[in-house]
PDB file of C-alpha atoms in Angstrom:
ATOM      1  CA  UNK A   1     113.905  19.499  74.327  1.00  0.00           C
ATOM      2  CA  UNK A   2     112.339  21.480  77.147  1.00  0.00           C
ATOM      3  CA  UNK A   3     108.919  21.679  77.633  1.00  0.00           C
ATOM      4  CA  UNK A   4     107.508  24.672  75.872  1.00  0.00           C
ATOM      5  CA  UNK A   5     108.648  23.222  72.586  1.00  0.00           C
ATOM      6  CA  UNK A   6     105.792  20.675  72.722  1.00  0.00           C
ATOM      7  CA  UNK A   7     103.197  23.879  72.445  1.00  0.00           C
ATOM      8  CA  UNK A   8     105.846  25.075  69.213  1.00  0.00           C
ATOM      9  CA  UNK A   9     105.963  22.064  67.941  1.00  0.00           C
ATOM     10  CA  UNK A  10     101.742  21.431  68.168  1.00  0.00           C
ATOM     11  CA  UNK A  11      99.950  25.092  68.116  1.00  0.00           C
ATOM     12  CA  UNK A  12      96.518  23.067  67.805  1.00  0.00           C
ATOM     13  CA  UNK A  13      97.308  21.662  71.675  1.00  0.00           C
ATOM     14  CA  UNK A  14      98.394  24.892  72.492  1.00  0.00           C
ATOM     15  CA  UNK A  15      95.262  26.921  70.996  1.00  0.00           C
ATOM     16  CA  UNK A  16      92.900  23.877  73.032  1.00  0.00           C
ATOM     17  CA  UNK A  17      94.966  25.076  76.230  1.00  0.00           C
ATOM     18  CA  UNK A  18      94.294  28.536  75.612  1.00  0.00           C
ATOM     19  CA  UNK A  19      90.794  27.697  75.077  1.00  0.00           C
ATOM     20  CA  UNK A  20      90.249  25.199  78.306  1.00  0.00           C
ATOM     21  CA  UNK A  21      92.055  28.211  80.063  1.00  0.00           C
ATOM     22  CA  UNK A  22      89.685  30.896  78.759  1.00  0.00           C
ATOM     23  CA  UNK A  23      86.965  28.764  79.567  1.00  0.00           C
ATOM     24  CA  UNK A  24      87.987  28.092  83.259  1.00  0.00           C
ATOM     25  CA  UNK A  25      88.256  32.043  83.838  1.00  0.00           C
ATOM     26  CA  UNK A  26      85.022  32.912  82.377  1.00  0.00           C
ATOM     27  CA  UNK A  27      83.324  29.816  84.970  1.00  0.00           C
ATOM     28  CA  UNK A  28      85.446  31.493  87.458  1.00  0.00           C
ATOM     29  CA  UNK A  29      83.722  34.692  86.699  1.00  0.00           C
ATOM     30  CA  UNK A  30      79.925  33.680  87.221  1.00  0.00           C
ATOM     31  CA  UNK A  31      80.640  31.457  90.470  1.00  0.00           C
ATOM     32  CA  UNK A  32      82.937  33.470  92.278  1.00  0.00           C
ATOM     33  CA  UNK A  33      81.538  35.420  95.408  1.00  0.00           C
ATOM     34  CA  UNK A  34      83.052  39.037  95.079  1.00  0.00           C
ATOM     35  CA  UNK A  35      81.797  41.199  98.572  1.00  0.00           C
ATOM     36  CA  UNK A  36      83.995  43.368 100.724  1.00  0.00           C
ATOM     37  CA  UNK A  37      83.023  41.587 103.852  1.00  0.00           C
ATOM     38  CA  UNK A  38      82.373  37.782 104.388  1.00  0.00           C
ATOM     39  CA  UNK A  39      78.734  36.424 105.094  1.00  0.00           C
ATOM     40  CA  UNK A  40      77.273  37.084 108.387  1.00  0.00           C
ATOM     41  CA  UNK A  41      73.816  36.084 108.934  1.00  0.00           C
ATOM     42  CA  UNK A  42      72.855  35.618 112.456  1.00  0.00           C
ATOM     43  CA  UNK A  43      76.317  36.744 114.186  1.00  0.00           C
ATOM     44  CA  UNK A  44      77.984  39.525 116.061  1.00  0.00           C
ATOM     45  CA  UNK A  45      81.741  40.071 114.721  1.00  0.00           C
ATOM     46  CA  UNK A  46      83.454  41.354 117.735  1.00  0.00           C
ATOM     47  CA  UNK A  47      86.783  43.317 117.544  1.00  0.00           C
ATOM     48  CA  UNK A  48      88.772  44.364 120.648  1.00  0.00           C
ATOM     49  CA  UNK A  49      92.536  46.099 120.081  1.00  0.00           C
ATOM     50  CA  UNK A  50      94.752  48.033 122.657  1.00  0.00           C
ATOM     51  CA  UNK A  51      96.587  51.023 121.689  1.00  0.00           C
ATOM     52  CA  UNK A  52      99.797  50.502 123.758  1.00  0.00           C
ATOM     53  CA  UNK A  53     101.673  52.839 121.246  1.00  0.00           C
ATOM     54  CA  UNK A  54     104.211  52.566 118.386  1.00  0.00           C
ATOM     55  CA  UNK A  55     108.038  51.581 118.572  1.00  0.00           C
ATOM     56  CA  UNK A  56     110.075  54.810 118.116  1.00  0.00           C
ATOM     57  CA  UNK A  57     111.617  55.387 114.453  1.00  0.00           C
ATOM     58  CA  UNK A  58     113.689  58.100 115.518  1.00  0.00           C
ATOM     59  CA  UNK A  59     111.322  61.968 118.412  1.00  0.00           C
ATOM     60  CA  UNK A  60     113.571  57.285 121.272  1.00  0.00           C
ATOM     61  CA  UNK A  61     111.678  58.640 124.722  1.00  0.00           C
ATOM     62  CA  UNK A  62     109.929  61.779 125.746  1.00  0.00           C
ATOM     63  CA  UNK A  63     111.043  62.615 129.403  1.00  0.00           C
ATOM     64  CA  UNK A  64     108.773  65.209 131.005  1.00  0.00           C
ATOM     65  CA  UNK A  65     110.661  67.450 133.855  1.00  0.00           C
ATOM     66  CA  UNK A  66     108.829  69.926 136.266  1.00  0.00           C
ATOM     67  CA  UNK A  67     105.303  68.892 135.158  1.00  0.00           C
ATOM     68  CA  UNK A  68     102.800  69.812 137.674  1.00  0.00           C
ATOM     69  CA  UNK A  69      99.356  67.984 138.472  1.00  0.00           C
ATOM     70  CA  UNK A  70      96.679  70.125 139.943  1.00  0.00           C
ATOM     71  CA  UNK A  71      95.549  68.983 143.280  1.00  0.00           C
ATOM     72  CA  UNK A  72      93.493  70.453 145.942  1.00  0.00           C
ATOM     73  CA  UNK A  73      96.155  71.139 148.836  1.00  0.00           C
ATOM     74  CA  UNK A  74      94.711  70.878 152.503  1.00  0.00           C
ATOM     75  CA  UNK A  75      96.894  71.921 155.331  1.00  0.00           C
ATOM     76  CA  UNK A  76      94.769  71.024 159.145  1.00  0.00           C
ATOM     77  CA  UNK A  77      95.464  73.247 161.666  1.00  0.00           C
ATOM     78  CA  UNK A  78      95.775  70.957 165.252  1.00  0.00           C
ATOM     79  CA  UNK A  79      95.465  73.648 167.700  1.00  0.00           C
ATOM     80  CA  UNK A  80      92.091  74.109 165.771  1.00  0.00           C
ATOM     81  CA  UNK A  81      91.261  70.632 165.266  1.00  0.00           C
ATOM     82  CA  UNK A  82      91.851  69.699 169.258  1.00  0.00           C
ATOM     83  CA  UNK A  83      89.905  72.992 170.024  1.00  0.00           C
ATOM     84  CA  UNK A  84      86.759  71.591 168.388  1.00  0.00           C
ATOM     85  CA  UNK A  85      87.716  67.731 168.799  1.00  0.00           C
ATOM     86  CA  UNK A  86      88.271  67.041 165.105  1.00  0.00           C
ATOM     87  CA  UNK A  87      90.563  64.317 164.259  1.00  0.00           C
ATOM     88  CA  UNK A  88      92.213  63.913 160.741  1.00  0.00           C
ATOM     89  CA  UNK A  89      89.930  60.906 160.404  1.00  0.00           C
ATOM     90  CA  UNK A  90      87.236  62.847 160.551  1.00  0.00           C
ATOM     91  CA  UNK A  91      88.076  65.397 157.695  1.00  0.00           C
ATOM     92  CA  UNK A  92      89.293  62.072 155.328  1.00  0.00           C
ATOM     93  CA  UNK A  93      85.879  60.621 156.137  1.00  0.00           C
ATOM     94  CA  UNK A  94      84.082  64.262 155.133  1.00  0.00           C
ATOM     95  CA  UNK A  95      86.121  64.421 151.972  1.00  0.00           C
ATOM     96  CA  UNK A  96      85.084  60.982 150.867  1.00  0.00           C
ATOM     97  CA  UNK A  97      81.798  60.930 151.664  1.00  0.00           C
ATOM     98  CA  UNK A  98      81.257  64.131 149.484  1.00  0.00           C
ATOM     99  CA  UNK A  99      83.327  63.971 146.456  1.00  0.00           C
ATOM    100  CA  UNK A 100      81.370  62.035 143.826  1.00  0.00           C
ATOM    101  CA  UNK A 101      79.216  61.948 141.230  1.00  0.00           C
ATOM    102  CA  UNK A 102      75.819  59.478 141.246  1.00  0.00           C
ATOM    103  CA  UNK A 103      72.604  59.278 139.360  1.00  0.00           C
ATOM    104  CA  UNK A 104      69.301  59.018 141.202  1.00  0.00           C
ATOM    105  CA  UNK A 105      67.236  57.878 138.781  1.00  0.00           C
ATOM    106  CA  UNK A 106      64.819  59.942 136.463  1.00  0.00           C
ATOM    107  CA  UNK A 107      61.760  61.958 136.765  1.00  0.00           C
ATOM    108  CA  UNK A 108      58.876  61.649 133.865  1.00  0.00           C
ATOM    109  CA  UNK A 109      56.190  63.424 132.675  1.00  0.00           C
ATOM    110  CA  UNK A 110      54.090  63.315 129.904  1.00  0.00           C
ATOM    111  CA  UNK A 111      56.060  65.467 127.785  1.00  0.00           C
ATOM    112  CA  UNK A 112      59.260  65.285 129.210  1.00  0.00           C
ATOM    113  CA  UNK A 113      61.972  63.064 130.806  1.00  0.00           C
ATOM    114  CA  UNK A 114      64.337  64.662 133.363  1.00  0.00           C
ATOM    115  CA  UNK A 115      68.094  62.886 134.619  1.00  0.00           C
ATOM    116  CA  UNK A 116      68.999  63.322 138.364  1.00  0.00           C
ATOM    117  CA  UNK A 117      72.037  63.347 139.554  1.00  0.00           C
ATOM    118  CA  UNK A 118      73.235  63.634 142.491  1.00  0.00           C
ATOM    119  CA  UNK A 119      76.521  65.847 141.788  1.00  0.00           C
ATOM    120  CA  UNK A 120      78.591  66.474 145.221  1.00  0.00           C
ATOM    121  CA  UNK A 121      81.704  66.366 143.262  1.00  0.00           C
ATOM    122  CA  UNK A 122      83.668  69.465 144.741  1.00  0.00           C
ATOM    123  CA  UNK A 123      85.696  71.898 142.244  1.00  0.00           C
ATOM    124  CA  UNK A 124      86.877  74.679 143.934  1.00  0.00           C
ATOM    125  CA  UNK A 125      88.439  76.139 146.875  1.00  0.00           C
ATOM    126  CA  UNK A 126      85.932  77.949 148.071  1.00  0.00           C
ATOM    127  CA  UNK A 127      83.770  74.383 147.617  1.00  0.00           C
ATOM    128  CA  UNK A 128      86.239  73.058 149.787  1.00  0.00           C
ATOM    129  CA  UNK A 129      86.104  75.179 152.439  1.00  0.00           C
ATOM    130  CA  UNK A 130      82.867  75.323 153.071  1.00  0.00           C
ATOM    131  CA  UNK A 131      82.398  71.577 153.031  1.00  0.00           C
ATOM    132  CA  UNK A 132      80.893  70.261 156.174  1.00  0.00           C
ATOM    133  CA  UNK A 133      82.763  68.219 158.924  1.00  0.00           C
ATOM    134  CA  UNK A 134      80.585  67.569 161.463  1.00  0.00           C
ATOM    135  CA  UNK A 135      77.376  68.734 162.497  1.00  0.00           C
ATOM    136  CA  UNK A 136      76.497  69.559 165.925  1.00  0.00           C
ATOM    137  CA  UNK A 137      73.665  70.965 168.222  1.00  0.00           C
ATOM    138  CA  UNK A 138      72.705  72.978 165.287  1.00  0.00           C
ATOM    139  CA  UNK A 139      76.342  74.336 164.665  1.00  0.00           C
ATOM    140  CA  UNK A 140      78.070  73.463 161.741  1.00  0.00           C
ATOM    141  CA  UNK A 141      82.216  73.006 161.827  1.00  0.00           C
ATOM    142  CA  UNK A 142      83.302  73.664 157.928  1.00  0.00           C
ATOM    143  CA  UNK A 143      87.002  72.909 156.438  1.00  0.00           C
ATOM    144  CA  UNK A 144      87.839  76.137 156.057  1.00  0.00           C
ATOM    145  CA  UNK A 145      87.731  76.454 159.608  1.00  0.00           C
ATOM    146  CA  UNK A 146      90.336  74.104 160.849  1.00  0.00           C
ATOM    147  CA  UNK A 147      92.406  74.085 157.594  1.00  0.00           C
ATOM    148  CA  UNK A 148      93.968  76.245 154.817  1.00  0.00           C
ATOM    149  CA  UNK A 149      92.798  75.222 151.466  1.00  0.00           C
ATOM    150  CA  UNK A 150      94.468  75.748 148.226  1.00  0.00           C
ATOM    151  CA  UNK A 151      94.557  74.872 144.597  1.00  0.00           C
ATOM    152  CA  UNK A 152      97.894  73.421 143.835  1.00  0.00           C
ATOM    153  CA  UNK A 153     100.244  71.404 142.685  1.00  0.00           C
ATOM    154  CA  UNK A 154     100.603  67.192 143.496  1.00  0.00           C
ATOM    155  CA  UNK A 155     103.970  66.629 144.286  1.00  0.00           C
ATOM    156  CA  UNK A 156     106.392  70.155 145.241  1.00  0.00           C
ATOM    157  CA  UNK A 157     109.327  67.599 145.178  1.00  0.00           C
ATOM    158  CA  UNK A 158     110.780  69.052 142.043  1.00  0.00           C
ATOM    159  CA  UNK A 159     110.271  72.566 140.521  1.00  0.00           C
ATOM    160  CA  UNK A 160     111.932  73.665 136.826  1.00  0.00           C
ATOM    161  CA  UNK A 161     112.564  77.307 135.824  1.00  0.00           C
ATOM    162  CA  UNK A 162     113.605  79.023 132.842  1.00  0.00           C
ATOM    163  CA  UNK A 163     115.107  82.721 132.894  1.00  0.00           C
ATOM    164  CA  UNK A 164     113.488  82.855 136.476  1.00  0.00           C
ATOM    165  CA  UNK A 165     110.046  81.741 135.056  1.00  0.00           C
ATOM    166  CA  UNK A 166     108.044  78.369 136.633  1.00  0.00           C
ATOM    167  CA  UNK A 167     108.374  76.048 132.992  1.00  0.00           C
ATOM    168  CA  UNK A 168     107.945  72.347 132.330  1.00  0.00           C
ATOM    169  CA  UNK A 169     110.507  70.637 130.406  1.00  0.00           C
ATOM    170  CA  UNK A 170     110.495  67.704 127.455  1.00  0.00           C
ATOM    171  CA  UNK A 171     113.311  66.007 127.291  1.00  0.00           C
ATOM    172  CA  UNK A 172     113.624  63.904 123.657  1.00  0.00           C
ATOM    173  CA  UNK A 173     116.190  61.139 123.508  1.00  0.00           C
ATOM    174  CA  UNK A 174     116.777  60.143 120.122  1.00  0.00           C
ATOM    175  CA  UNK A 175     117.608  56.318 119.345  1.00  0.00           C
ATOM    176  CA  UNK A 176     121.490  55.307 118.562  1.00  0.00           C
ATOM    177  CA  UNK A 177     120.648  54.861 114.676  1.00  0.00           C
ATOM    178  CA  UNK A 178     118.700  58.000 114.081  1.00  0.00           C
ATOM    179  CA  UNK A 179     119.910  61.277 112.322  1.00  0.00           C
ATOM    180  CA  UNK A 180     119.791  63.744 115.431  1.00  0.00           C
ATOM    181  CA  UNK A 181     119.471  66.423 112.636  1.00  0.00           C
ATOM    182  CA  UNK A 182     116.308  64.818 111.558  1.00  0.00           C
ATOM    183  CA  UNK A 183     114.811  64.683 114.997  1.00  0.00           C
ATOM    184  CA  UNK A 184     115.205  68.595 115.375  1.00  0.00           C
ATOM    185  CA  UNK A 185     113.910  69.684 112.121  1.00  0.00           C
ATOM    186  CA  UNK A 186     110.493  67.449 113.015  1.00  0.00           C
ATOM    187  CA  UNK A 187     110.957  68.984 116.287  1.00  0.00           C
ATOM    188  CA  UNK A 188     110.782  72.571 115.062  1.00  0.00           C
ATOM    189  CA  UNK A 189     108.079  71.908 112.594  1.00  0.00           C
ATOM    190  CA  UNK A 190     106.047  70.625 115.349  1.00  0.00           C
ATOM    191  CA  UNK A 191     106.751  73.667 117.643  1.00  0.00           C
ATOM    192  CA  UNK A 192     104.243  75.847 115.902  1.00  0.00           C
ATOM    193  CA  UNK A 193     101.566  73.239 115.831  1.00  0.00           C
ATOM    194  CA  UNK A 194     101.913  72.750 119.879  1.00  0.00           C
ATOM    195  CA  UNK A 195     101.628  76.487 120.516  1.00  0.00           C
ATOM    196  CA  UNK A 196      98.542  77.024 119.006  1.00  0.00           C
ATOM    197  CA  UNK A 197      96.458  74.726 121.567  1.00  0.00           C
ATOM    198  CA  UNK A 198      98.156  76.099 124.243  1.00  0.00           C
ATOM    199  CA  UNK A 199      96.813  78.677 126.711  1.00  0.00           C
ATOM    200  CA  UNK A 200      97.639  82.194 126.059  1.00  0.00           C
ATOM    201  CA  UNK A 201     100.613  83.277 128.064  1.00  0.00           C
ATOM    202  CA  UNK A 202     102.167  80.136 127.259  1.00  0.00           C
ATOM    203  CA  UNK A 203     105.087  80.275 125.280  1.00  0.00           C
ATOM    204  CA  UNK A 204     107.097  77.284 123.801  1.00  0.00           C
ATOM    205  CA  UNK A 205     110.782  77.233 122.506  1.00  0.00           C
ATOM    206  CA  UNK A 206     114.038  74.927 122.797  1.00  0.00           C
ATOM    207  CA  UNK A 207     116.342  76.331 125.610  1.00  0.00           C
ATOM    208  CA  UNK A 208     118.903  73.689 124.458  1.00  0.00           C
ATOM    209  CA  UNK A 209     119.659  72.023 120.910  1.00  0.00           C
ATOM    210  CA  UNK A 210     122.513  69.351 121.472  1.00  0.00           C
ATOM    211  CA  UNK A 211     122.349  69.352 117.188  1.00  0.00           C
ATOM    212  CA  UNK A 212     124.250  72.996 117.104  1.00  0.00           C
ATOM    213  CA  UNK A 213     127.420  71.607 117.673  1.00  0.00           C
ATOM    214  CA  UNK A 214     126.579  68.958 114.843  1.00  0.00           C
ATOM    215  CA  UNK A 215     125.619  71.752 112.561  1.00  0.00           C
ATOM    216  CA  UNK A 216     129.066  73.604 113.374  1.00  0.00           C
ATOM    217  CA  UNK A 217     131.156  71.024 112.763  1.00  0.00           C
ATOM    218  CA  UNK A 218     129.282  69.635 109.644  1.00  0.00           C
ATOM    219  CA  UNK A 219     130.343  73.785 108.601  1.00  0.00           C
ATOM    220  CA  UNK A 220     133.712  73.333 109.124  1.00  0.00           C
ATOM    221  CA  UNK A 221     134.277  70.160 107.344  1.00  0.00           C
ATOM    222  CA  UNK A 222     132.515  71.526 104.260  1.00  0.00           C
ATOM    223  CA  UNK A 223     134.879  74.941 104.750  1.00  0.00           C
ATOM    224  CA  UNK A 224     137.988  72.763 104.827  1.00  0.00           C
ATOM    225  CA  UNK A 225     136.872  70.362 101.716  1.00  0.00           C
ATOM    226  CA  UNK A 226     136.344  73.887  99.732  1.00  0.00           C
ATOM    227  CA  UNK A 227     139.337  74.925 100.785  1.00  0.00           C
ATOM    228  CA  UNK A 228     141.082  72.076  99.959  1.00  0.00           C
ATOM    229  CA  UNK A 229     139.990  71.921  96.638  1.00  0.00           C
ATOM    230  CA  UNK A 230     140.816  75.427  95.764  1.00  0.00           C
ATOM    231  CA  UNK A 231     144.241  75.144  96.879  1.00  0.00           C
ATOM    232  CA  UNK A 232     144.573  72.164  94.746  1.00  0.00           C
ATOM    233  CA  UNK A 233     143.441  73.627  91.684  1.00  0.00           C
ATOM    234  CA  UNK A 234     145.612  76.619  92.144  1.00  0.00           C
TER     235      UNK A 234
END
């Protein structure tokens, strides 16, 4: 006799369960708290989290080739320099003392508030080269004057071209268990997307698909089963 048979057997203990059961739920009902959030009075919840990025499902590593980071390029000139007793010193001093951005304080009236900042952050060029080295018997030795000044590139260590174009590279690695031809269809449906934020005269492509010769020879295989199979049936 299991169990269950005693409620058979007795349907008066089994309608009391019921009941008892009924009657727990509906207590349940008036006592229970029910908010989204738990009971804070007097406290500050703090949450803190780090974004250090997702494990790859498929699109393994990105490798970027031929990227270029823009960088104000200063070539000194020594005859120059020795000419007007400059030393590089000097100029890395200059540059340092007059690149940055600092707030003053404020200015109030009784309408109005005003910010002030002092901004000697230099942008361009032409910024550059007039910056001030040194200061002398009222004459005034500038950057421009004992250097060549240029907006540039970081690092010229490495340069990537495409049909005799300057281009940057991206380089996608797929993982072992992924389905390269899954990687390349997400690829080219994310192709569009890019182009559109990028800067007119930009253009973006795939010089090389590794996934062709997967395509081809998926072809073949499917030409030989059809084949195959007709030759059977004949």
């Amino acid at each position: 006799m299991s169990f269950t048979d005693l409620f058979i057997r007795r349907p008066v203990l089994a309608l009391v369960v019921n009941l008892l059961i009924l009657l727990g739920g509906l207590i349940a009902i008036q006592v229970l708290t029910v908010r989204q959030y738990p009971r804070s009075d007097v406290a500050v919840i703090t949450v803190s989290t780090a974004y250090i990025g997702a494990n790859a499902d498929r699109v393994q590593r990105a490798e970027i080739l031929g990227d270029r980071t823009f960088a104000m390029r200063i070539w000194l000139k020594p005859d120059r320099m020795a000419a007007l007793n400059i030393s590089p010193s000097d100029v890395r001093a200059a540059l340092q003392a007059n690149n940055y951005l600092s707030a003053v304080g404020a200015t109030k009236g009784s309408m109005i508030s005003v910010n002030l900042v002092a901004n000697t952050n230099l942008k361009t060029a032409e910024e550059f080269r007039q910056l001030a080295i040194r200061q002398q018997d009222g004459a005034i030795v500038r950057l421009g004057e004992i250097a060549d000044v240029a907006l540039g590139a970081e690092d010229y260590s490495q340069e990537v071209r495409f049909n005799g174009e300057a281009a940057t590279f991206i380089g996608i690695w797929v993982l072992p268990t992924a389905n390269s031809l899954d990687v390349i269809r997400s690829v080219r449906e994310t192709i569009p997307i890019i182009e559109k934020a990028m800067p007119a005269g930009i253009k973006v492509g795939i010089p090389y698909d590794s996934t062709v010769y997967i395509n081809d020879a998926i072809h073949e295989v499917i030409k030989t089963l059809i084949e195959t199979l007709i030759i059977v049936v004949i």
